[in-house]
């Protein structure tokens, strides 16, 4: 009894030290471990005060915290200002905002990443599209449901046929394990696979009536879905890894249309290689092309996600721009990998047939495709004005000219901060227009790509000093004529830093409160 009282006293003391804002615990390095001990299930948001998406999430996050608190749930929501608690952010691999992690049972070593819509949001930043309001995966109900699934049993038990029918009817995708012996190796592997998969419900049954209803004659795993074949039956050795691969390959339609509603499924999944077909739905041959695309998809289930994008929709125009496409150039096929660095691929042929798409995907999976780098044509007057105009086709020759010091602004036409910088950059060009060894230049990075430089936010300013070393120096100083001049006169030392990885996710994201939808640190996300 004494030990219990001491424990309760300590728990109260711990809780007293942790401040709350709208039912959300405010965590710091000093109270983080104590919070994990006091609350067995805790969802932690690592945020930045200037982050537009963090601000958009805040009311829904607080609402979810209040909902759980009202239910007397043992699940709590917390937040960490990652710009202040940098050590904590580094410890948990925070590379973008918001990053949300779920700590279960006080385990601080292997938290579960919240699989909401964050991958989608970052991709949208990369095409410069403004995301106006909380979407799928970011509503209070979504957060609460996600947490309840992770704290309840991973696999439900079905005893009646009506239970199984309801499960299938209520979900777009559901998995049922048919096992007569719940302790068998196969059943145990199934449980482990269910624990590892977040976004679809799993159930199990040993009922003869349910076996009979769904025409199952032996132990097996069946995935039920409201599209394509309707159901898939697992065939192979029942292991956790094999079952995960089976579900991953079959849980999405062969071809999925890109919309804001489907985006979380597209970007939140494990398949990071996506082939896109840009095609207007109103096209007379739409169905024929869709049939060809779907036929090719059958051979790459679980490897490549096949996505259709309606090229007539206004909201999709920035996506076309990101791939260097215009409406009138559609239909078109492109492939992209959504790893740390996005890489695009373009087929040699414009034909949209099952055979041509299959061959293109086959070359990709075999590692035989070269990345597609966009470039505008070199303008005839590219070097006539004080600020030289670079494109993909002349960048290498100009920027890495061993006899020249080249200072380049990488910009986007829609970027508010780039527009603010433009007159200062023109003055800098004017100042050095007669220099024998210094060039001031600019490049539209929405239309031109180069292997040597990865641009993730706008404007990005980089200096390429003369010499054979192909050095690149980032400019991090004040964006003033005086600051730029000191930088150039010092050979890139004052206001410069060695070029790093340009981690876009840690740049301040666009802030919907500011005039241009830009952030307060002078960057627009790419």
Coordinates of C-alpha atoms in Angstrom, one line a residue:
X1 CA 0.0 0.0 0.0
X2 CA 2.8 2.4 0.9
X3 CA 4.5 1.8 -2.5
X4 CA 1.2 2.4 -4.3
X5 CA 0.8 5.7 -2.4
X6 CA 4.3 6.8 -3.2
X7 CA 3.7 6.0 -6.9
X8 CA 0.5 8.0 -6.9
X9 CA 2.2 10.9 -5.2
X10 CA 5.0 10.9 -7.8
X11 CA 2.5 10.6 -10.7
X12 CA 0.7 13.7 -9.4
X13 CA 3.9 15.6 -9.0
X14 CA 5.0 14.7 -12.5
X15 CA 1.6 15.7 -13.9
X16 CA 1.8 19.0 -12.0
X17 CA 5.0 19.9 -13.7
X18 CA 3.6 19.4 -17.2
X19 CA 1.8 22.4 -18.5
X20 CA -1.3 22.0 -20.8
X21 CA -2.6 24.2 -23.6
X22 CA -6.2 23.3 -24.7
X23 CA -5.8 19.8 -23.2
X24 CA -2.5 19.3 -25.1
X25 CA 0.5 18.6 -22.9
X26 CA 3.4 20.9 -23.5
X27 CA 6.6 18.9 -23.4
X28 CA 10.3 19.8 -23.1
X29 CA 13.5 17.9 -22.7
X30 CA 13.2 18.3 -18.9
X31 CA 9.8 16.6 -18.7
X32 CA 9.7 14.3 -21.7
X33 CA 10.7 11.1 -20.0
X34 CA 8.4 11.8 -17.1
X35 CA 5.5 12.3 -19.4
X36 CA 6.1 9.0 -21.1
X37 CA 6.1 7.3 -17.7
X38 CA 3.0 9.0 -16.6
X39 CA 0.9 8.4 -19.7
X40 CA 1.1 4.9 -21.3
X41 CA -0.1 6.1 -24.7
X42 CA 0.9 9.5 -25.9
X43 CA 0.9 11.2 -29.3
X44 CA 3.5 13.9 -29.6
X45 CA 3.6 16.6 -32.3
X46 CA 7.0 18.1 -33.1
X47 CA 6.1 21.6 -34.5
X48 CA 7.6 24.9 -35.4
X49 CA 5.7 28.1 -34.5
X50 CA 6.1 29.6 -38.0
X51 CA 4.9 26.4 -39.8
X52 CA 1.6 27.1 -41.7
X53 CA 0.6 23.4 -41.5
X54 CA 1.2 23.3 -37.8
X55 CA -1.1 26.3 -37.4
X56 CA -3.8 24.7 -39.5
X57 CA -3.5 21.4 -37.5
X58 CA -3.6 23.1 -34.1
X59 CA -7.4 23.4 -33.6
X60 CA -8.1 19.9 -34.7
X61 CA -5.2 18.5 -32.6
X62 CA -6.6 20.3 -29.6
X63 CA -10.1 19.1 -30.4
X64 CA -8.9 15.5 -30.5
X65 CA -7.1 16.0 -27.2
X66 CA -10.3 17.2 -25.6
X67 CA -12.3 14.3 -27.1
X68 CA -10.0 11.8 -25.5
X69 CA -9.8 13.6 -22.2
X70 CA -13.6 13.8 -22.0
X71 CA -13.8 10.0 -22.5
X72 CA -11.3 9.5 -19.6
X73 CA -9.0 7.8 -22.1
X74 CA -5.5 6.9 -21.1
X75 CA -4.4 8.4 -24.5
X76 CA -3.0 11.9 -24.3
X77 CA -1.9 14.4 -26.9
X78 CA 1.3 16.4 -26.5
X79 CA 3.4 18.9 -28.4
X80 CA 7.1 19.9 -28.6
X81 CA 8.4 23.2 -30.0
X82 CA 11.2 21.6 -32.1
X83 CA 12.8 25.0 -32.7
X84 CA 13.4 25.3 -29.0
X85 CA 13.8 21.7 -28.1
X86 CA 16.4 20.9 -30.8
X87 CA 18.0 18.1 -28.9
X88 CA 14.7 16.2 -28.6
X89 CA 13.9 16.9 -32.3
X90 CA 17.3 15.5 -33.3
X91 CA 16.8 12.4 -31.1
X92 CA 13.6 11.5 -32.8
X93 CA 14.8 12.3 -36.4
X94 CA 12.5 15.3 -37.0
X95 CA 13.2 16.5 -40.5
X96 CA 9.9 18.3 -41.3
X97 CA 7.0 19.9 -39.6
X98 CA 4.7 18.8 -38.3
X99 CA 6.3 15.4 -37.4
X100 CA 3.9 13.3 -35.2
X101 CA 5.0 10.2 -33.3
X102 CA 3.0 7.8 -31.1
X103 CA 4.7 6.4 -28.0
X104 CA 3.0 3.3 -26.7
X105 CA 3.5 1.8 -23.3
X106 CA 6.2 4.3 -22.3
X107 CA 8.5 2.9 -25.0
X108 CA 10.7 5.9 -26.1
X109 CA 13.0 3.9 -28.3
X110 CA 10.6 3.0 -31.2
X111 CA 7.7 5.4 -31.5
X112 CA 5.2 4.9 -34.4
X113 CA 5.0 7.6 -37.0
X114 CA 1.5 9.1 -37.4
X115 CA 0.5 8.1 -40.9
X116 CA -1.8 11.0 -41.6
X117 CA -1.5 13.3 -44.7
X118 CA 2.0 14.6 -44.1
X119 CA 3.6 12.9 -47.1
X120 CA 0.9 14.5 -49.3
X121 CA 1.5 17.9 -47.8
X122 CA 5.2 17.8 -48.5
X123 CA 4.7 16.7 -52.0
X124 CA 2.2 19.5 -52.6
X125 CA 4.9 21.9 -51.3
X126 CA 7.2 20.5 -53.9
X127 CA 4.8 21.5 -56.7
X128 CA 4.2 24.9 -55.1
X129 CA 0.5 24.3 -54.5
X130 CA -1.2 26.0 -51.6
X131 CA -3.0 23.7 -49.2
X132 CA -5.8 25.7 -47.7
X133 CA -7.5 23.6 -45.0
X134 CA -7.1 20.5 -43.0
X135 CA -7.8 17.4 -45.1
X136 CA -8.0 13.7 -44.7
X137 CA -5.9 12.4 -41.8
X138 CA -5.8 15.7 -40.1
X139 CA -9.3 16.1 -38.6
X140 CA -9.9 15.4 -34.9
X141 CA -11.9 12.3 -35.7
X142 CA -9.2 10.9 -37.9
X143 CA -6.6 11.4 -35.2
X144 CA -8.8 9.8 -32.5
X145 CA -9.7 6.8 -34.7
X146 CA -6.1 6.2 -35.6
X147 CA -5.1 6.2 -31.9
X148 CA -7.9 3.9 -30.9
X149 CA -6.9 1.4 -33.5
X150 CA -3.3 1.4 -32.2
X151 CA -4.3 1.0 -28.6
X152 CA -7.0 -1.7 -29.1
X153 CA -6.5 -5.3 -30.4
X154 CA -5.0 -5.4 -33.8
X155 CA -7.3 -8.3 -34.9
X156 CA -11.0 -8.5 -34.1
X157 CA -12.7 -11.8 -33.5
X158 CA -15.7 -12.7 -35.7
X159 CA -18.2 -15.2 -34.3
X160 CA -21.3 -14.6 -36.5
X161 CA -21.8 -14.3 -40.2
X162 CA -23.4 -11.0 -39.7
X163 CA -20.3 -9.7 -38.0
X164 CA -18.2 -10.6 -41.1
X165 CA -20.7 -9.1 -43.5
X166 CA -20.8 -5.9 -41.5
X167 CA -17.0 -5.6 -41.5
X168 CA -16.8 -6.1 -45.3
X169 CA -19.8 -3.7 -45.9
X170 CA -18.5 -0.9 -43.7
X171 CA -14.9 -0.8 -45.1
X172 CA -13.5 -0.3 -48.5
X173 CA -10.8 -2.9 -47.7
X174 CA -10.9 -5.5 -44.9
X175 CA -8.8 -8.6 -44.2
X176 CA -10.1 -11.8 -42.6
X177 CA -7.9 -14.6 -41.4
X178 CA -9.6 -18.0 -41.4
X179 CA -7.9 -20.1 -38.7
X180 CA -9.3 -23.1 -36.9
X181 CA -6.4 -23.0 -34.5
X182 CA -5.8 -19.5 -33.2
X183 CA -2.5 -20.6 -31.7
X184 CA -1.1 -22.0 -35.0
X185 CA 2.0 -20.5 -36.5
X186 CA 0.0 -19.1 -39.4
X187 CA -2.4 -17.3 -37.0
X188 CA 0.5 -15.9 -35.1
X189 CA 2.1 -14.5 -38.2
X190 CA -1.3 -13.0 -39.2
X191 CA -1.5 -11.2 -35.8
X192 CA 2.0 -9.8 -36.3
X193 CA 1.2 -8.6 -39.9
X194 CA -2.0 -6.9 -38.6
X195 CA 0.0 -5.1 -35.9
X196 CA 2.3 -3.7 -38.6
X197 CA -0.4 -2.4 -40.9
X198 CA -2.2 0.8 -39.9
X199 CA -4.9 1.7 -42.3
X200 CA -7.2 -1.2 -42.8
X201 CA -9.1 -3.5 -40.3
X202 CA -8.1 -7.1 -39.6
X203 CA -10.3 -9.8 -38.2
X204 CA -10.1 -13.5 -37.6
X205 CA -12.6 -16.4 -37.4
X206 CA -12.8 -20.1 -36.7
X207 CA -16.6 -20.2 -37.3
X208 CA -17.8 -23.0 -39.7
X209 CA -20.7 -20.8 -40.7
X210 CA -18.4 -17.9 -41.8
X211 CA -16.1 -20.4 -43.6
X212 CA -19.1 -21.7 -45.5
X213 CA -20.6 -18.3 -46.2
X214 CA -17.4 -17.1 -47.9
X215 CA -16.6 -20.5 -49.5
X216 CA -13.4 -21.0 -47.6
X217 CA -12.5 -24.6 -47.3
X218 CA -9.2 -24.4 -45.4
X219 CA -7.2 -22.0 -43.3
X220 CA -6.3 -18.9 -45.3
X221 CA -6.3 -15.1 -45.4
X222 CA -8.7 -13.2 -47.7
X223 CA -8.6 -9.5 -48.5
X224 CA -12.1 -8.1 -49.4
X225 CA -12.4 -4.9 -51.3
X226 CA -15.0 -2.8 -53.1
X227 CA -13.1 -2.5 -56.4
X228 CA -11.3 -4.5 -59.0
X229 CA -11.5 -8.3 -58.3
X230 CA -13.6 -7.8 -55.1
X231 CA -11.4 -10.2 -53.1
X232 CA -7.9 -11.7 -53.1
X233 CA -6.9 -14.9 -51.4
X234 CA -3.4 -15.2 -50.0
X235 CA -1.3 -18.0 -51.6
X236 CA 2.0 -19.0 -50.0
X237 CA 3.7 -19.6 -46.7
X238 CA 2.0 -17.6 -43.9
X239 CA 4.8 -15.3 -42.6
X240 CA 4.5 -11.7 -41.4
X241 CA 6.5 -10.4 -44.3
X242 CA 4.6 -12.3 -47.0
X243 CA 1.3 -11.2 -45.6
X244 CA 2.4 -7.6 -45.4
X245 CA 3.5 -7.8 -49.1
X246 CA 0.2 -9.4 -50.0
X247 CA -1.9 -6.7 -48.4
X248 CA 0.3 -3.9 -49.8
X249 CA -0.1 -5.3 -53.3
X250 CA -3.8 -5.6 -53.1
X251 CA -5.2 -2.9 -50.9
X252 CA -5.3 -0.2 -53.5
X253 CA -7.1 -0.2 -56.9
X254 CA -4.9 -1.1 -59.9
X255 CA -5.3 2.5 -61.0
X256 CA -6.1 5.2 -58.4
X257 CA -7.2 8.7 -59.4
X258 CA -5.2 11.5 -57.8
X259 CA -7.5 13.7 -55.7
X260 CA -7.2 15.4 -52.3
X261 CA -9.3 12.6 -50.8
X262 CA -7.1 9.8 -52.3
X263 CA -3.8 11.6 -51.6
X264 CA -3.2 10.1 -48.1
X265 CA -3.5 6.6 -49.5
X266 CA -1.2 7.4 -52.3
X267 CA 1.5 9.2 -50.3
X268 CA 1.0 7.5 -47.0
X269 CA 1.7 4.0 -48.4
X270 CA 4.9 2.1 -48.7
X271 CA 5.0 2.1 -52.5
X272 CA 7.2 5.1 -53.3
X273 CA 7.5 4.5 -57.1
X274 CA 4.5 6.1 -58.9
X275 CA 3.7 6.1 -62.6
X276 CA 1.3 8.9 -63.6
X277 CA -1.0 9.1 -66.6
X278 CA -2.1 12.6 -67.4
X279 CA -5.3 12.4 -69.4
X280 CA -8.5 14.5 -69.6
X281 CA -11.5 12.6 -68.5
X282 CA -13.5 14.2 -71.3
X283 CA -11.2 12.7 -74.0
X284 CA -13.1 10.5 -76.5
X285 CA -10.5 7.7 -76.0
X286 CA -10.4 8.0 -72.2
X287 CA -11.7 4.5 -71.4
X288 CA -9.5 2.9 -74.0
X289 CA -6.4 4.5 -72.5
X290 CA -7.5 3.7 -69.0
X291 CA -8.0 0.1 -70.0
X292 CA -4.4 0.0 -71.4
X293 CA -3.0 1.6 -68.3
X294 CA -4.9 -0.8 -66.0
X295 CA -3.7 -3.8 -68.0
X296 CA -0.1 -2.7 -67.5
X297 CA -0.7 -2.2 -63.8
X298 CA -1.5 -5.9 -63.3
X299 CA 2.2 -6.8 -63.7
X300 CA 3.5 -4.4 -61.1
X301 CA 1.3 -4.8 -58.1
X302 CA 3.2 -3.9 -54.9
X303 CA 6.1 -2.4 -56.9
X304 CA 4.7 0.6 -58.7
X305 CA 1.6 2.6 -58.0
X306 CA -0.4 3.5 -61.1
X307 CA -2.1 6.9 -60.7
X308 CA -4.4 8.8 -63.1
X309 CA -4.5 12.6 -63.1
X310 CA -7.3 14.5 -64.9
X311 CA -5.3 17.1 -66.8
X312 CA -8.4 19.3 -67.3
X313 CA -8.8 20.1 -63.6
X314 CA -7.5 23.5 -62.6
X315 CA -6.1 22.2 -59.2
X316 CA -3.9 19.8 -61.1
X317 CA -2.2 22.4 -63.3
X318 CA 0.7 22.8 -60.9
X319 CA 1.3 19.1 -61.0
X320 CA 1.6 19.3 -64.8
X321 CA 4.0 22.2 -64.4
X322 CA 6.1 20.2 -61.9
X323 CA 6.5 17.5 -64.6
X324 CA 7.2 20.1 -67.3
X325 CA 3.9 19.4 -69.1
X326 CA 1.2 21.6 -70.6
X327 CA -2.5 20.7 -71.0
X328 CA -2.2 20.4 -74.7
X329 CA 0.6 17.9 -74.4
X330 CA -1.6 15.4 -72.6
X331 CA -2.1 12.5 -72.6
X332 CA 1.3 11.8 -71.2
X333 CA 3.1 9.3 -69.0
X334 CA 5.6 10.2 -66.3
X335 CA 7.2 8.2 -63.4
X336 CA 8.5 9.5 -60.1
X337 CA 10.2 8.1 -57.1
X338 CA 9.2 9.8 -53.8
X339 CA 12.3 9.1 -51.8
X340 CA 14.5 11.7 -50.1
X341 CA 15.2 13.2 -53.5
X342 CA 12.4 13.0 -56.0
X343 CA 13.5 11.6 -59.3
X344 CA 11.4 11.8 -62.5
X345 CA 11.5 9.6 -65.6
X346 CA 10.0 10.1 -69.0
X347 CA 9.3 7.3 -71.5
X348 CA 10.9 7.6 -75.0
X349 CA 7.6 6.9 -76.7
X350 CA 4.4 9.0 -76.3
X351 CA 2.3 5.9 -77.0
X352 CA -0.1 4.8 -74.2
X353 CA -0.5 1.1 -74.7
X354 CA -0.2 -1.8 -72.2
X355 CA 2.9 -3.0 -74.0
X356 CA 4.7 0.4 -74.0
X357 CA 3.9 1.1 -70.4
X358 CA 4.9 -2.4 -69.3
X359 CA 8.3 -2.0 -71.1
X360 CA 8.9 1.4 -69.5
X361 CA 8.1 0.1 -66.0
X362 CA 10.3 -3.0 -66.6
X363 CA 13.3 -0.8 -67.6
X364 CA 12.7 1.2 -64.4
X365 CA 12.5 -1.8 -62.1
X366 CA 15.8 -3.1 -63.7
X367 CA 17.5 0.3 -63.1
X368 CA 18.0 0.9 -66.8
X369 CA 16.3 4.4 -67.0
X370 CA 18.1 7.7 -66.8
X371 CA 16.4 10.5 -64.8
X372 CA 14.5 13.1 -66.8
X373 CA 15.8 16.6 -66.1
X374 CA 13.7 19.4 -67.4
X375 CA 15.2 22.4 -69.3
X376 CA 13.9 25.3 -71.2
X377 CA 15.5 26.3 -74.5
X378 CA 18.5 28.7 -74.1
X379 CA 17.1 32.2 -74.7
X380 CA 18.8 34.0 -77.6
X381 CA 19.4 37.0 -75.3
X382 CA 20.3 35.0 -72.2
X383 CA 23.6 37.0 -71.7
X384 CA 22.5 40.4 -73.0
X385 CA 21.2 41.8 -69.6
X386 CA 23.2 42.4 -66.4
X387 CA 21.5 39.4 -64.8
X388 CA 22.2 36.4 -67.0
X389 CA 19.5 33.8 -67.7
X390 CA 20.4 30.2 -67.0
X391 CA 18.5 27.1 -68.0
X392 CA 19.2 23.4 -67.7
X393 CA 21.0 23.3 -71.0
X394 CA 23.5 26.1 -70.3
X395 CA 23.9 25.9 -66.5
X396 CA 26.9 23.5 -66.4
X397 CA 28.9 25.6 -68.9
X398 CA 28.2 28.9 -67.2
X399 CA 28.1 28.0 -63.5
X400 CA 31.2 25.8 -63.5
X401 CA 33.3 27.9 -65.8
X402 CA 36.7 27.7 -64.0
X403 CA 37.5 31.3 -64.8
X404 CA 34.3 32.9 -63.4
X405 CA 32.7 33.5 -60.1
X406 CA 29.0 32.9 -60.6
X407 CA 26.3 33.9 -58.1
X408 CA 22.9 32.3 -59.0
X409 CA 19.4 32.9 -57.8
X410 CA 17.1 29.8 -58.1
X411 CA 13.6 31.2 -58.2
X412 CA 10.0 30.4 -58.9
X413 CA 7.7 32.8 -60.9
X414 CA 5.0 32.5 -58.2
X415 CA 7.2 33.0 -55.2
X416 CA 6.5 36.2 -53.2
X417 CA 9.9 36.4 -51.7
X418 CA 11.5 36.1 -55.2
X419 CA 9.4 39.0 -56.4
X420 CA 10.7 41.0 -53.4
X421 CA 14.3 40.1 -54.2
X422 CA 14.0 40.9 -57.9
X423 CA 14.9 44.6 -57.9
X424 CA 17.8 44.1 -55.5
X425 CA 19.1 41.2 -57.7
X426 CA 18.9 43.5 -60.8
X427 CA 20.9 46.1 -59.0
X428 CA 23.5 43.5 -58.1
X429 CA 23.7 42.4 -61.7
X430 CA 24.1 46.1 -62.8
X431 CA 26.9 46.5 -60.3
X432 CA 28.9 43.6 -61.7
X433 CA 27.9 43.8 -65.4
X434 CA 31.3 45.0 -66.4
X435 CA 33.3 42.6 -64.2
X436 CA 35.8 40.4 -65.9
X437 CA 35.4 37.5 -63.5
X438 CA 32.0 37.8 -61.8
X439 CA 28.6 36.8 -63.2
X440 CA 25.2 37.4 -61.5
X441 CA 22.6 35.0 -62.9
X442 CA 19.1 33.5 -62.2
X443 CA 17.3 30.3 -63.1
X444 CA 13.6 29.4 -63.0
X445 CA 13.8 26.2 -61.0
X446 CA 10.1 25.2 -61.8
X447 CA 11.1 24.7 -65.4
X448 CA 14.7 23.7 -65.2
X449 CA 16.5 20.9 -63.3
X450 CA 20.1 20.1 -62.8
X451 CA 22.0 17.2 -61.2
X452 CA 24.5 19.4 -59.4
X453 CA 22.0 21.4 -57.3
X454 CA 18.9 20.3 -55.6
X455 CA 16.6 23.2 -54.9
X456 CA 13.9 22.8 -52.2
X457 CA 12.9 26.4 -51.3
X458 CA 12.7 29.7 -53.0
X459 CA 14.7 31.8 -53.4
X460 CA 17.8 29.7 -53.1
X461 CA 21.1 31.5 -53.6
X462 CA 24.2 29.7 -54.4
X463 CA 27.8 30.8 -55.3
X464 CA 30.0 28.9 -57.7
X465 CA 33.5 30.2 -57.2
X466 CA 36.1 30.1 -60.0
X467 CA 38.4 27.1 -60.1
X468 CA 38.5 23.5 -61.0
X469 CA 37.1 22.2 -57.7
X470 CA 33.4 22.7 -58.7
X471 CA 32.7 24.2 -55.2
X472 CA 29.3 25.3 -54.3
X473 CA 28.7 27.8 -51.4
X474 CA 25.2 28.6 -50.0
X475 CA 24.4 32.2 -49.3
X476 CA 22.8 32.6 -45.9
X477 CA 23.3 36.3 -45.2
X478 CA 21.0 39.4 -45.5
X479 CA 19.3 39.8 -48.8
X480 CA 20.5 43.3 -49.4
X481 CA 22.8 44.9 -52.0
X482 CA 25.4 45.5 -49.3
X483 CA 25.2 42.0 -48.0
X484 CA 25.5 40.5 -51.5
X485 CA 28.4 42.8 -52.3
X486 CA 30.3 41.8 -49.1
X487 CA 29.7 38.2 -49.9
X488 CA 31.1 38.4 -53.5
X489 CA 34.1 40.6 -52.5
X490 CA 35.0 38.2 -49.7
X491 CA 35.0 35.3 -52.2
X492 CA 31.9 33.8 -50.6
X493 CA 33.1 33.9 -47.0
X494 CA 31.0 36.6 -45.5
X495 CA 27.4 35.3 -45.4
X496 CA 28.3 31.9 -46.9
X497 CA 28.4 28.3 -45.9
X498 CA 29.4 25.1 -47.6
X499 CA 26.5 23.7 -49.6
X500 CA 24.6 21.1 -47.6
X501 CA 21.6 18.9 -48.4
X502 CA 19.2 21.8 -48.7
X503 CA 16.7 20.1 -46.4
X504 CA 13.4 21.7 -47.5
X505 CA 11.4 20.2 -44.7
X506 CA 13.3 22.2 -42.1
X507 CA 12.9 25.4 -44.0
X508 CA 10.0 27.5 -42.7
X509 CA 6.9 26.4 -44.6
X510 CA 4.4 28.8 -46.2
X511 CA 2.3 30.7 -43.7
X512 CA -1.3 31.3 -44.8
X513 CA -1.4 34.4 -42.5
X514 CA 1.2 36.3 -44.6
X515 CA 0.3 38.2 -47.8
X516 CA 1.7 35.8 -50.3
X517 CA 1.2 32.6 -48.4
X518 CA 4.9 32.8 -47.7
X519 CA 6.8 32.2 -44.5
X520 CA 8.4 34.7 -42.2
X521 CA 11.9 33.6 -42.9
X522 CA 12.0 34.7 -46.5
X523 CA 11.4 31.4 -48.2
X524 CA 8.7 29.8 -50.2
X525 CA 8.7 26.0 -50.4
X526 CA 9.2 24.4 -53.8

